[in-house]
Coordinates of C-alpha atoms and ligand atoms in Angstrom, one line a residue:
Chain A
M1 CA -27.2 169.6 -54.9
K2 CA -28.7 166.2 -54.3
K3 CA -28.4 165.4 -57.9
L4 CA -24.7 166.2 -57.9
A5 CA -24.1 163.9 -55.0
V6 CA -25.9 161.1 -56.8
R7 CA -23.8 161.7 -59.9
I8 CA -20.5 161.7 -57.9
Y9 CA -21.5 158.6 -56.1
M10 CA -22.4 156.8 -59.3
G11 CA -19.2 158.0 -60.9
L12 CA -17.1 156.6 -58.0
I13 CA -18.9 153.2 -58.2
F14 CA -18.2 153.0 -61.9
L15 CA -14.6 154.1 -61.5
F16 CA -14.2 151.4 -58.8
L17 CA -15.8 148.7 -61.0
Y18 CA -14.0 149.6 -64.2
A19 CA -10.6 150.9 -62.9
P20 CA -8.8 147.6 -63.2
I21 CA -10.1 147.1 -66.7
I22 CA -9.2 150.6 -67.7
V23 CA -5.7 150.2 -66.3
L24 CA -5.4 146.9 -68.1
I25 CA -6.4 148.4 -71.4
V26 CA -4.2 151.4 -71.0
F27 CA -1.1 149.3 -70.2
S28 CA -1.8 147.0 -73.2
F29 CA -0.7 150.0 -75.3
N30 CA 2.3 150.9 -73.1
K31 CA 5.7 150.8 -74.7
T32 CA 7.7 149.6 -71.7
K33 CA 7.4 146.2 -70.0
S34 CA 7.3 147.8 -66.5
R35 CA 4.0 148.1 -65.0
G36 CA 4.0 151.3 -63.0
Q37 CA 5.2 153.6 -65.8
W38 CA 3.8 155.1 -69.0
A39 CA 6.4 155.1 -71.7
G40 CA 4.4 155.9 -74.8
F41 CA 1.9 154.3 -77.1
T42 CA 2.5 151.1 -79.0
L43 CA 0.7 148.3 -80.7
D44 CA 3.6 145.9 -80.4
W45 CA 2.0 143.7 -77.8
Y46 CA -0.9 143.1 -80.1
A47 CA 1.4 142.2 -82.9
Q48 CA 3.3 139.8 -80.7
L49 CA 0.1 138.1 -79.7
F50 CA -0.6 136.9 -83.1
K51 CA 3.0 135.6 -83.6
D52 CA 2.7 133.4 -80.4
R53 CA 1.9 129.8 -81.4
L54 CA 0.5 129.0 -78.0
I55 CA -1.9 131.9 -78.2
T56 CA -3.1 131.5 -81.7
E57 CA -3.7 127.8 -81.0
A58 CA -5.7 128.7 -77.8
L59 CA -7.7 131.2 -79.9
Y60 CA -8.5 128.4 -82.3
Y61 CA -9.7 126.1 -79.6
T62 CA -11.6 128.8 -77.8
V63 CA -13.5 129.8 -81.0
T64 CA -14.0 126.2 -82.2
I65 CA -15.3 125.0 -78.9
A66 CA -17.5 128.1 -78.5
I67 CA -19.1 127.6 -81.9
L68 CA -19.6 123.8 -81.5
A69 CA -20.9 124.2 -77.9
T70 CA -23.3 126.9 -79.0
V71 CA -24.7 125.0 -81.9
I72 CA -25.2 121.7 -79.9
S73 CA -26.5 123.4 -76.7
T74 CA -28.9 125.6 -78.7
I75 CA -30.4 122.6 -80.4
V76 CA -30.6 120.4 -77.4
G77 CA -31.7 123.2 -75.1
T78 CA -34.5 124.4 -77.4
I79 CA -35.9 120.8 -77.7
A80 CA -35.6 120.4 -74.0
A81 CA -37.4 123.8 -73.4
I82 CA -40.3 122.7 -75.7
G83 CA -40.5 119.4 -73.9
I84 CA -40.6 121.1 -70.5
H85 CA -43.1 123.6 -71.6
Y86 CA -45.6 121.0 -72.7
M87 CA -45.2 119.0 -69.5
R88 CA -47.7 119.3 -66.7
G89 CA -47.6 119.2 -62.9
F90 CA -44.8 117.9 -60.6
G91 CA -42.3 116.7 -63.2
K92 CA -42.3 120.2 -64.8
N93 CA -41.4 122.0 -61.6
L94 CA -38.8 119.4 -60.8
L95 CA -37.1 119.8 -64.2
L96 CA -37.3 123.6 -63.9
N97 CA -35.5 123.5 -60.6
I98 CA -32.9 120.9 -61.8
N99 CA -32.3 123.2 -64.7
N100 CA -31.4 126.1 -62.4
I101 CA -28.9 124.2 -60.3
P102 CA -26.0 124.3 -62.9
V103 CA -26.6 128.0 -63.3
L104 CA -26.3 128.7 -59.6
N105 CA -23.7 126.0 -58.8
P106 CA -20.2 127.4 -58.3
D107 CA -18.1 126.8 -61.4
I108 CA -15.4 125.1 -59.5
V109 CA -17.8 122.5 -58.2
T110 CA -19.1 121.9 -61.7
G111 CA -15.6 121.7 -63.1
V112 CA -14.2 119.3 -60.5
A113 CA -17.4 117.1 -60.8
L114 CA -17.1 116.9 -64.5
M115 CA -13.4 116.1 -64.3
T116 CA -14.1 113.3 -61.9
L117 CA -16.8 112.0 -64.1
F118 CA -14.7 112.0 -67.2
I119 CA -11.8 110.4 -65.5
S120 CA -13.9 107.7 -63.8
A121 CA -15.5 107.0 -67.2
G122 CA -12.0 106.4 -68.5
M123 CA -12.0 109.4 -70.9
R124 CA -8.8 111.2 -71.7
L125 CA -9.1 114.9 -70.9
G126 CA -8.8 117.0 -74.0
F127 CA -10.8 118.7 -76.7
M128 CA -13.7 116.3 -76.4
T129 CA -14.1 116.5 -72.7
M130 CA -13.9 120.3 -72.7
L131 CA -16.5 120.4 -75.5
I132 CA -18.9 118.2 -73.6
A133 CA -18.4 120.3 -70.4
H134 CA -19.1 123.5 -72.4
V135 CA -22.2 122.0 -74.0
L136 CA -23.4 120.9 -70.5
F137 CA -23.1 124.2 -68.8
C138 CA -24.5 126.1 -71.8
I139 CA -27.8 124.1 -72.1
P140 CA -29.5 125.6 -69.0
Y141 CA -28.9 129.1 -70.3
V142 CA -30.5 128.2 -73.6
I143 CA -33.5 126.7 -71.8
L144 CA -33.9 129.8 -69.6
A145 CA -33.8 132.0 -72.7
V146 CA -36.3 129.9 -74.7
L147 CA -38.9 129.2 -72.0
P148 CA -40.2 132.7 -71.7
K149 CA -40.9 132.9 -75.4
L150 CA -42.8 129.6 -75.2
R151 CA -44.9 131.0 -72.3
Q152 CA -45.8 134.0 -74.4
L153 CA -46.9 131.8 -77.2
N154 CA -50.7 131.4 -77.7
R155 CA -51.4 127.8 -76.7
H156 CA -53.8 127.3 -79.5
I157 CA -51.6 128.3 -82.5
A158 CA -50.0 124.9 -82.7
E159 CA -53.5 123.4 -82.6
A160 CA -54.6 125.8 -85.2
A161 CA -51.8 124.6 -87.5
M162 CA -52.7 121.0 -87.0
D163 CA -56.4 121.9 -87.5
L164 CA -55.4 123.1 -90.9
G165 CA -53.6 119.9 -91.7
A166 CA -50.1 120.4 -90.4
T167 CA -48.5 117.3 -88.8
P168 CA -47.0 118.0 -85.4
S169 CA -43.5 118.3 -86.8
Y170 CA -44.6 120.7 -89.5
A171 CA -46.4 122.8 -86.9
L172 CA -43.2 122.8 -84.8
R173 CA -41.0 123.9 -87.7
K174 CA -43.3 126.4 -89.4
I175 CA -45.2 127.8 -86.5
I176 CA -43.5 127.3 -83.1
L177 CA -39.9 127.8 -84.1
P178 CA -40.4 131.1 -85.9
E179 CA -42.4 132.3 -82.9
I180 CA -39.7 131.5 -80.4
R181 CA -36.7 132.4 -82.6
P182 CA -35.8 135.6 -80.7
G183 CA -35.4 133.4 -77.5
I184 CA -33.3 130.8 -79.4
I185 CA -31.0 133.5 -80.8
S186 CA -30.5 135.1 -77.4
G187 CA -30.0 131.7 -75.9
A188 CA -27.3 130.9 -78.5
L189 CA -25.5 134.2 -77.9
M190 CA -25.6 133.6 -74.1
A191 CA -24.1 130.1 -74.7
F192 CA -21.4 131.6 -76.9
T193 CA -20.5 134.2 -74.4
M194 CA -20.5 131.8 -71.5
S195 CA -18.2 129.4 -73.5
I196 CA -15.5 131.9 -74.6
D197 CA -15.7 133.5 -71.1
D198 CA -15.2 130.3 -69.2
F199 CA -12.0 129.6 -67.3
V200 CA -12.7 127.4 -64.2
I201 CA -14.6 124.6 -65.8
S202 CA -12.3 124.5 -68.9
F203 CA -9.3 124.5 -66.6
F204 CA -10.5 121.2 -65.0
T205 CA -11.7 119.5 -68.1
A206 CA -9.2 120.4 -70.8
G207 CA -6.3 118.3 -69.6
N208 CA -2.7 119.2 -70.5
E209 CA -2.7 119.1 -74.3
V210 CA -5.5 121.6 -75.0
S211 CA -5.8 125.2 -73.7
N212 CA -8.3 127.9 -74.4
L213 CA -7.4 131.6 -74.1
S214 CA -8.3 132.0 -70.5
I215 CA -6.2 129.0 -69.5
V216 CA -3.3 130.5 -71.5
V217 CA -3.7 133.9 -69.8
Y218 CA -3.7 132.2 -66.4
S219 CA -0.6 130.1 -67.0
M220 CA 1.3 133.1 -68.6
A221 CA 0.3 135.3 -65.6
R222 CA 1.8 132.7 -63.2
R223 CA 5.1 133.1 -64.9
G224 CA 4.9 136.9 -64.5
V225 CA 2.7 139.4 -66.1
K226 CA 3.8 140.3 -69.6
P227 CA 2.1 143.1 -71.5
T228 CA 0.9 140.6 -74.1
I229 CA -1.5 139.4 -71.4
N230 CA -2.9 142.8 -71.1
A231 CA -3.4 142.9 -74.9
L232 CA -5.0 139.5 -74.9
S233 CA -7.3 140.3 -72.0
T234 CA -8.3 143.5 -73.6
L235 CA -9.3 141.7 -76.8
M236 CA -11.3 139.1 -74.8
F237 CA -13.0 141.8 -72.8
L238 CA -14.0 143.6 -75.9
A239 CA -15.4 140.4 -77.5
V240 CA -17.5 139.7 -74.4
V241 CA -18.8 143.3 -74.2
I242 CA -19.8 143.3 -77.9
L243 CA -21.6 140.0 -77.4
L244 CA -23.4 141.3 -74.3
L245 CA -24.5 144.4 -76.2
I246 CA -25.9 142.3 -79.0
I247 CA -27.8 140.1 -76.5
N248 CA -29.2 143.0 -74.6
K249 CA -30.3 144.6 -77.9
K250 CA -31.9 141.4 -79.0
S251 CA -33.7 140.7 -75.7
G252 CA -34.7 144.4 -75.5
E253 CA -36.6 143.8 -78.8
G254 CA -38.3 140.9 -77.2
E255 CA -39.3 143.1 -74.3
E256 CA -37.5 141.1 -71.6
L257 CA -34.1 141.5 -70.1
L258 CA -32.0 138.4 -69.6
L259 CA -29.0 140.0 -67.9
Chain B
M1 CA -88.6 105.2 -92.3
A2 CA -86.2 107.2 -94.3
K3 CA -82.7 107.0 -92.9
E4 CA -81.4 110.5 -92.2
K5 CA -77.9 111.3 -93.0
Y6 CA -75.9 112.4 -90.0
I7 CA -72.5 113.9 -90.6
I8 CA -71.4 114.0 -86.9
E9 CA -72.7 111.7 -84.2
L10 CA -71.6 111.8 -80.5
R11 CA -72.3 108.7 -78.5
N12 CA -71.9 108.7 -74.7
L13 CA -69.1 111.2 -75.0
T14 CA -67.4 111.7 -71.6
K15 CA -64.4 113.7 -70.5
S16 CA -63.0 114.4 -67.0
F17 CA -60.4 116.9 -65.9
D18 CA -58.8 116.2 -62.5
G19 CA -61.6 113.7 -61.6
V20 CA -64.4 116.1 -62.5
K21 CA -66.7 115.0 -65.4
V22 CA -66.7 118.1 -67.5
V23 CA -68.6 116.4 -70.3
D24 CA -70.9 113.6 -69.1
S25 CA -72.3 111.0 -71.5
I26 CA -73.3 113.3 -74.3
N27 CA -75.4 112.0 -77.2
L28 CA -76.0 114.2 -80.2
K29 CA -76.7 113.7 -83.9
I30 CA -75.9 116.5 -86.4
K31 CA -77.2 116.6 -89.9
E32 CA -75.3 117.7 -93.0
N33 CA -75.5 121.5 -93.5
E34 CA -77.1 122.0 -90.1
F35 CA -76.3 125.0 -88.0
V36 CA -76.1 123.6 -84.5
T37 CA -75.3 125.7 -81.5
L38 CA -74.0 124.5 -78.2
L39 CA -75.4 126.9 -75.6
G40 CA -74.8 127.0 -71.9
P41 CA -73.2 129.0 -69.1
S42 CA -69.4 129.4 -69.0
G43 CA -67.7 126.3 -67.8
C44 CA -70.5 123.9 -68.8
G45 CA -68.2 121.9 -71.2
K46 CA -69.0 123.5 -74.6
T47 CA -65.4 124.1 -75.5
T48 CA -64.3 120.7 -74.3
T49 CA -67.0 119.1 -76.5
L50 CA -65.9 121.1 -79.5
R51 CA -62.2 120.2 -78.9
M52 CA -63.0 116.5 -78.8
I53 CA -64.7 116.8 -82.2
G54 CA -61.7 118.8 -83.5
G55 CA -59.4 116.1 -82.1
F56 CA -57.6 118.3 -79.5
E57 CA -58.9 116.4 -76.5
E58 CA -59.2 112.7 -76.3
P59 CA -62.5 111.5 -74.9
D60 CA -62.3 109.3 -71.8
E61 CA -65.3 107.3 -73.0
G62 CA -67.7 107.3 -75.9
E63 CA -67.5 107.7 -79.7
I64 CA -67.4 110.4 -82.2
L65 CA -68.6 109.4 -85.7
F66 CA -68.0 111.3 -88.9
E67 CA -70.2 110.2 -91.7
G68 CA -70.8 107.0 -89.8
K69 CA -67.1 106.2 -89.4
L70 CA -65.3 106.2 -86.0
L71 CA -63.3 109.5 -85.7
N72 CA -61.7 108.9 -82.3
P73 CA -58.4 107.5 -83.6
V74 CA -58.0 110.0 -86.4
P75 CA -55.5 112.8 -85.5
P76 CA -56.7 116.4 -85.9
Y77 CA -54.6 117.1 -89.0
K78 CA -56.4 114.3 -90.8
R79 CA -59.9 115.3 -89.9
N80 CA -62.0 117.0 -92.6
I81 CA -63.0 119.5 -89.9
N82 CA -61.7 123.1 -89.3
T83 CA -61.9 125.2 -86.3
V84 CA -62.3 128.9 -85.5
F85 CA -60.6 129.1 -82.1
Q86 CA -62.0 131.2 -79.3
R87 CA -59.1 133.6 -79.4
Y88 CA -58.6 133.3 -83.1
A89 CA -55.1 131.8 -82.7
L90 CA -53.8 133.5 -85.9
F91 CA -50.1 133.0 -86.8
P92 CA -48.5 136.2 -85.6
H93 CA -45.4 136.0 -87.8
M94 CA -47.4 135.7 -91.0
N95 CA -49.4 138.3 -92.9
V96 CA -53.1 137.9 -93.5
F97 CA -52.6 136.3 -96.9
E98 CA -50.2 133.7 -95.6
N99 CA -52.5 132.9 -92.6
V100 CA -55.3 132.2 -95.0
A101 CA -53.1 130.2 -97.4
F102 CA -51.6 128.0 -94.7
G103 CA -54.0 125.1 -95.1
L104 CA -53.8 125.1 -98.9
R105 CA -50.0 125.2 -98.9
I106 CA -50.0 122.1 -96.8
K107 CA -52.2 120.4 -99.3
K108 CA -49.6 121.4 -101.9
L109 CA -52.1 122.9 -104.3
P110 CA -50.6 124.7 -107.3
K111 CA -49.5 128.3 -106.6
D112 CA -52.0 130.0 -108.8
E113 CA -54.9 128.0 -107.4
I114 CA -53.9 128.9 -103.8
E115 CA -53.7 132.5 -104.8
E116 CA -57.1 132.4 -106.5
R117 CA -58.8 130.8 -103.6
V118 CA -57.2 133.0 -101.0
E119 CA -58.0 136.1 -102.9
K120 CA -61.6 135.0 -103.3
M121 CA -61.9 134.3 -99.6
L122 CA -60.4 137.6 -98.7
R123 CA -62.9 139.4 -101.0
M124 CA -65.8 137.5 -99.4
M125 CA -64.6 138.6 -96.0
D126 CA -64.0 142.2 -97.0
L127 CA -60.3 141.7 -96.4
E128 CA -58.9 142.2 -99.9
K129 CA -57.0 145.3 -98.9
F130 CA -55.4 143.6 -95.9
G131 CA -53.6 140.7 -97.5
K132 CA -50.1 142.1 -96.9
R133 CA -50.9 143.4 -93.4
H134 CA -49.6 141.8 -90.3
V135 CA -52.3 140.2 -88.2
D136 CA -51.3 142.1 -85.1
S137 CA -52.2 145.4 -86.8
L138 CA -55.8 144.4 -87.4
S139 CA -58.8 145.2 -85.3
G140 CA -60.6 142.5 -83.4
G141 CA -63.4 142.2 -86.0
Q142 CA -60.8 141.9 -88.8
Q143 CA -58.8 139.3 -87.0
Q144 CA -62.0 137.4 -86.4
R145 CA -62.7 137.4 -90.2
V146 CA -59.2 136.3 -90.9
A147 CA -59.7 133.3 -88.6
I148 CA -63.0 132.4 -90.3
A149 CA -61.4 132.8 -93.8
R150 CA -58.4 130.7 -92.8
A151 CA -60.7 127.9 -91.8
L152 CA -63.3 128.2 -94.6
V153 CA -60.8 128.4 -97.5
N154 CA -60.2 124.7 -96.9
E155 CA -63.8 124.0 -97.7
P156 CA -64.2 121.6 -94.7
K157 CA -67.3 119.5 -94.3
V158 CA -67.7 120.7 -90.7
L159 CA -66.7 124.1 -89.2
L160 CA -66.3 124.4 -85.5
L161 CA -66.7 127.9 -84.1
D162 CA -65.9 128.6 -80.4
E163 CA -67.5 131.8 -79.3
P164 CA -66.2 133.5 -82.5
L165 CA -68.0 136.8 -81.8
G166 CA -67.3 136.9 -78.1
A167 CA -64.7 139.6 -78.2
L168 CA -66.6 142.0 -80.5
D169 CA -68.8 144.9 -79.5
L170 CA -72.6 144.6 -79.8
K171 CA -73.1 146.3 -83.1
L172 CA -70.3 144.4 -84.9
R173 CA -71.5 141.2 -83.3
K174 CA -75.0 141.7 -84.8
E175 CA -73.5 142.4 -88.2
M176 CA -71.2 139.4 -88.1
Q177 CA -74.0 137.1 -87.0
I178 CA -75.8 138.0 -90.2
E179 CA -72.7 137.6 -92.3
L180 CA -71.9 134.2 -90.8
L181 CA -75.4 133.0 -91.3
D182 CA -75.3 134.1 -95.0
M183 CA -72.0 132.4 -95.4
Q184 CA -73.2 129.2 -93.9
R185 CA -76.2 129.1 -96.2
S186 CA -74.2 129.9 -99.3
V187 CA -71.2 127.6 -98.8
G188 CA -73.3 124.7 -97.4
I189 CA -71.1 123.7 -94.6
T190 CA -72.2 122.1 -91.3
F191 CA -71.6 124.6 -88.5
I192 CA -71.1 123.6 -84.9
Y193 CA -71.2 126.8 -83.0
V194 CA -70.5 127.5 -79.4
T195 CA -71.9 130.5 -77.4
H196 CA -73.1 131.4 -74.0
D197 CA -75.3 134.1 -75.5
Q198 CA -78.9 132.8 -75.7
E199 CA -80.0 135.5 -78.0
E200 CA -77.2 134.7 -80.5
A201 CA -78.1 131.0 -80.3
L202 CA -81.8 131.6 -80.9
T203 CA -81.2 134.0 -83.8
M204 CA -78.7 131.9 -85.8
S205 CA -79.3 128.2 -85.2
D206 CA -81.3 125.5 -86.9
T207 CA -80.8 123.4 -83.7
V208 CA -79.9 124.6 -80.2
V209 CA -78.3 122.2 -77.7
V210 CA -78.6 123.6 -74.2
M211 CA -75.9 122.3 -71.9
N212 CA -75.3 122.6 -68.2
E213 CA -72.6 121.1 -66.0
G214 CA -71.5 118.6 -68.7
H215 CA -75.0 117.4 -69.5
I216 CA -77.3 118.1 -72.4
Q217 CA -80.5 119.7 -71.0
Q218 CA -82.5 120.0 -74.2
V219 CA -82.1 119.7 -78.0
G220 CA -84.5 121.5 -80.3
T221 CA -85.3 124.3 -82.7
P222 CA -85.0 127.8 -81.3
E223 CA -88.8 127.9 -81.1
D224 CA -89.0 124.6 -79.2
I225 CA -86.3 125.7 -76.8
Y226 CA -88.0 129.0 -76.2
N227 CA -91.6 127.9 -76.0
E228 CA -91.2 124.4 -74.6
P229 CA -88.3 124.4 -72.2
T230 CA -88.0 120.9 -70.7
N231 CA -86.9 122.1 -67.3
R232 CA -86.3 125.0 -65.0
F233 CA -82.7 125.4 -66.1
V234 CA -83.5 125.8 -69.8
A235 CA -86.5 128.1 -69.1
D236 CA -84.3 130.3 -66.9
F237 CA -81.3 130.3 -69.2
I238 CA -83.3 131.1 -72.4
G239 CA -84.5 134.4 -71.4
E240 CA -86.4 136.1 -68.7
S241 CA -89.2 134.0 -67.4
N242 CA -91.6 133.6 -64.6
I243 CA -90.9 130.1 -63.1
I244 CA -93.5 129.1 -60.7
E245 CA -93.7 126.1 -58.3
A246 CA -97.1 124.6 -58.9
T247 CA -99.2 121.4 -58.5
M248 CA -100.5 119.5 -61.5
L249 CA -104.0 118.5 -60.2
E250 CA -104.9 116.3 -63.3
D251 CA -104.4 116.5 -67.0
R252 CA -104.9 120.2 -68.2
K253 CA -105.4 121.5 -64.7
V254 CA -102.6 123.2 -62.8
M255 CA -102.8 125.0 -59.5
F256 CA -100.7 127.9 -58.3
D257 CA -101.3 131.3 -56.5
G258 CA -104.3 129.7 -54.8
R259 CA -106.3 129.0 -57.9
V260 CA -106.7 126.5 -60.7
F261 CA -105.6 127.3 -64.2
D262 CA -106.5 125.6 -67.4
C263 CA -103.5 124.5 -69.4
V264 CA -102.8 122.2 -72.4
D265 CA -100.2 119.8 -70.8
T266 CA -101.1 116.2 -70.0
G267 CA -99.4 113.1 -68.7
F268 CA -97.9 114.4 -65.5
G269 CA -100.2 112.3 -63.2
T270 CA -102.4 113.7 -60.5
N271 CA -101.4 116.0 -57.6
V272 CA -97.8 116.1 -58.8
P273 CA -95.5 119.1 -57.9
V274 CA -94.3 120.7 -61.2
D275 CA -92.7 123.9 -62.4
V276 CA -94.7 126.3 -64.6
V277 CA -93.1 128.8 -67.0
I278 CA -94.9 131.9 -68.2
R279 CA -93.0 134.2 -70.5
P280 CA -93.2 137.9 -69.5
E281 CA -94.9 138.8 -72.8
D282 CA -97.6 136.1 -72.3
L283 CA -99.2 137.9 -69.3
Q284 CA -101.8 140.4 -70.4
I285 CA -102.5 143.2 -67.9
V286 CA -106.1 144.4 -67.4
T287 CA -106.9 147.6 -65.6
D288 CA -109.7 146.2 -63.6
P289 CA -108.1 143.8 -61.0
E290 CA -111.4 141.9 -60.7
K291 CA -111.2 140.9 -64.4
G292 CA -107.8 139.2 -64.0
M293 CA -107.0 135.6 -63.1
I294 CA -104.1 137.0 -61.0
R295 CA -104.2 140.2 -59.1
G296 CA -101.2 142.3 -58.0
T297 CA -99.6 145.7 -57.5
V298 CA -97.1 147.2 -59.9
T299 CA -93.8 147.7 -58.0
S300 CA -91.5 148.8 -60.8
V301 CA -91.6 150.1 -64.4
V302 CA -88.6 150.2 -66.7
F303 CA -88.9 151.4 -70.3
K304 CA -87.0 148.9 -72.6
G305 CA -87.4 150.5 -76.0
V306 CA -90.1 148.5 -77.6
H307 CA -91.9 147.6 -74.4
Y308 CA -92.2 148.3 -70.7
E309 CA -90.9 145.8 -68.2
M310 CA -93.0 145.8 -65.1
L311 CA -92.7 143.9 -61.9
I312 CA -96.1 143.0 -60.4
E313 CA -96.3 141.6 -56.9
N314 CA -99.0 139.6 -55.2
E315 CA -98.9 137.7 -51.9
Y316 CA -97.2 134.7 -53.5
R317 CA -94.5 136.0 -55.8
E318 CA -93.4 138.7 -58.1
Y319 CA -94.2 138.5 -61.9
M320 CA -92.2 140.0 -64.6
V321 CA -94.5 141.3 -67.4
H322 CA -93.6 142.9 -70.8
S323 CA -96.3 145.1 -72.2
T324 CA -96.5 148.0 -74.7
L325 CA -98.9 149.7 -72.3
M326 CA -97.6 151.4 -69.2
F327 CA -99.1 151.0 -65.8
P328 CA -97.6 153.3 -63.2
E329 CA -96.1 152.0 -59.9
E330 CA -98.6 151.4 -57.1
T331 CA -101.4 150.6 -59.5
Q332 CA -103.6 147.6 -58.7
V333 CA -104.0 145.5 -61.8
G334 CA -105.2 142.1 -63.0
M335 CA -103.3 139.7 -65.2
N336 CA -104.6 137.0 -67.6
V337 CA -102.8 134.2 -69.3
Q338 CA -103.9 131.8 -72.1
P339 CA -104.0 128.1 -71.4
F340 CA -101.4 127.4 -74.1
D341 CA -99.0 130.0 -72.7
I342 CA -98.8 128.1 -69.4
H343 CA -96.0 125.7 -69.9
V344 CA -95.7 122.9 -67.4
M345 CA -92.4 121.2 -66.8
K346 CA -91.4 118.1 -64.8
K347 CA -89.8 119.1 -61.5
E348 CA -86.3 117.8 -61.2
G349 CA -82.8 118.9 -60.5
Y350 CA -81.1 120.5 -63.5
G351 CA -79.6 117.1 -64.4
Ligands
LIG401 N1 -57.2 121.4 -70.0 C1 -58.0 121.5 -68.9 N2 -57.5 121.0 -67.7 C2 -58.3 121.1 -66.6 N3 -59.5 121.6 -66.6 C3 -60.1 122.0 -67.7 C4 -59.3 122.0 -68.9 N4 -60.1 122.4 -69.9 C5 -61.3 122.8 -69.4 N5 -61.3 122.5 -68.0 C6 -62.4 122.7 -67.1 O1 -63.5 122.1 -67.6 C7 -64.7 122.8 -67.4 C8 -65.4 123.1 -68.7 O2 -64.6 123.9 -69.5 P1 -65.0 124.4 -71.0 O3 -65.3 123.1 -71.8 O4 -64.0 125.3 -71.5 O5 -66.4 125.2 -70.7 P2 -67.1 126.2 -71.6 O6 -66.5 126.3 -72.9 O7 -68.5 125.7 -71.7 O8 -67.0 127.5 -70.9 C9 -64.2 124.1 -66.7 O9 -64.5 124.0 -65.4 C10 -62.8 124.2 -67.0 O10 -62.1 124.8 -65.9
LIG402 MG1 -65.4 128.0 -73.8

């Protein structure tokens, strides 16, 4: 009896959480444009998506920026994590806390702050500023993913490598990096997810000429919800879900949960 | 005077952590092919000393010489010294073969030579079946042998070993002690060995260096250290002893327990407070209390396998005595001690 109550309760919560997305997905296959009514199954909206210049261009920017931001933030973040790991005392704690601020900071504050910075630095808002913004907000996630792996590392294995004749950079490449690779990979996946997922910060830093998918969805929705938006949102939702599944599987292998 | 060849020399070596001198002005000379053991309680600075020789800690003061040349500015990867780390520090993402081959690969030796030397090393270490295995899947004793093989395969001039047998159970530890000793003799490498186990130090070493609180207390052969400890700390640390506060009346005469004993020590002065060491096995029990220099009552008897360990109490103190004969509790007995078994030490702090 108690068990049943728990099940029903859980079911209701999940229904509540996922109802909007389920409705969205269902209506992306709806034949009619009207929202309240089911008029039969169609894939037209998906087909239309890929004919829309605005959307294919936004897709291109989204993916390009996500890839570039992932690569850059993973490299920078990993090096930063190694640096922080080998620091001692006050500076280390300070850096760790500073690193957490962008993660906890409301996106809108980060977005407005970056926009102000770019403008006051005389930069034209566009692809470059959006890329820089994405790199910046991805780095802390990479650091947070790599640091636990470094902590698990036996402090002496880098010394053992040098003891056997490895220069510090050789020890880093051949011993440290392979050991923390799972952390780097989940950091990269996190960065990629964050980047394709982002709306607020992109909105403030992309300017007028460049849009990513979430900006396009937003501006289309302001002009009235078309079913193509449902289709586009469904695809974005699926992409993020797949990425999250991969991340969780990866970090499950590393015996720690990131999300 | 023939000039001896020292491979490692430590001069006034000093290292502090957080304002505490962990290693304090250590001076030590180590000969080629010597088996030297740093022995002392946990936290006395053994590992730190070893790490300075390996190049992983920078000394605050003092010099390290390698074959007469200053070693301080040489980075660890250029020192002709290899280390067996306290917790092995094997490379977890490599198999046993690759772990052992690591140093040779860095030296860019030809592939077949690497293979040959690694295989030979694995055979020597009884690991030939484990080459393809991951190091995580090995037992403690096997990992330990991989760590030694990984260091030895480079044929260093000096091998540093930091409590390499610490994690092994007693039986395996005894076996490995013998294996290590054989290996050191056969390859002809200088071993600098760290342990806090006095028995291990005495069994294996040519020279034992007893340390406490960052200072060297005594350097000597195992026999010297055991028979002629220079102070109370060494006597106490190197095995069970009776340490007695006494007065040196004059050369060869020392007084304790209300009587004068003959001894062989000289040069302490007259009427000087000293410490006297008598090893438990150097006290002979006689059944007739009147025939003993010291009289007392047996208060406890424990059988230790080869001998009985008895505590014998008189009005001054309790003596620990090892004997193959058993005297039951409550028995009145006498004890005798030979003059050369009374070892007189200067009284001082441990420092
Ligand atoms: N990196 C370090 N930072 C601070 N204190 C240290 C460090 N390494 C060792 N110590 C301290 O130095 C003392 C001696 O340590 P160690 O040389 O490891 O002793 P042993 O090997 O004889 O047990 C200990 O009190 C230890 O806490
Ligand atoms: Mg130690």
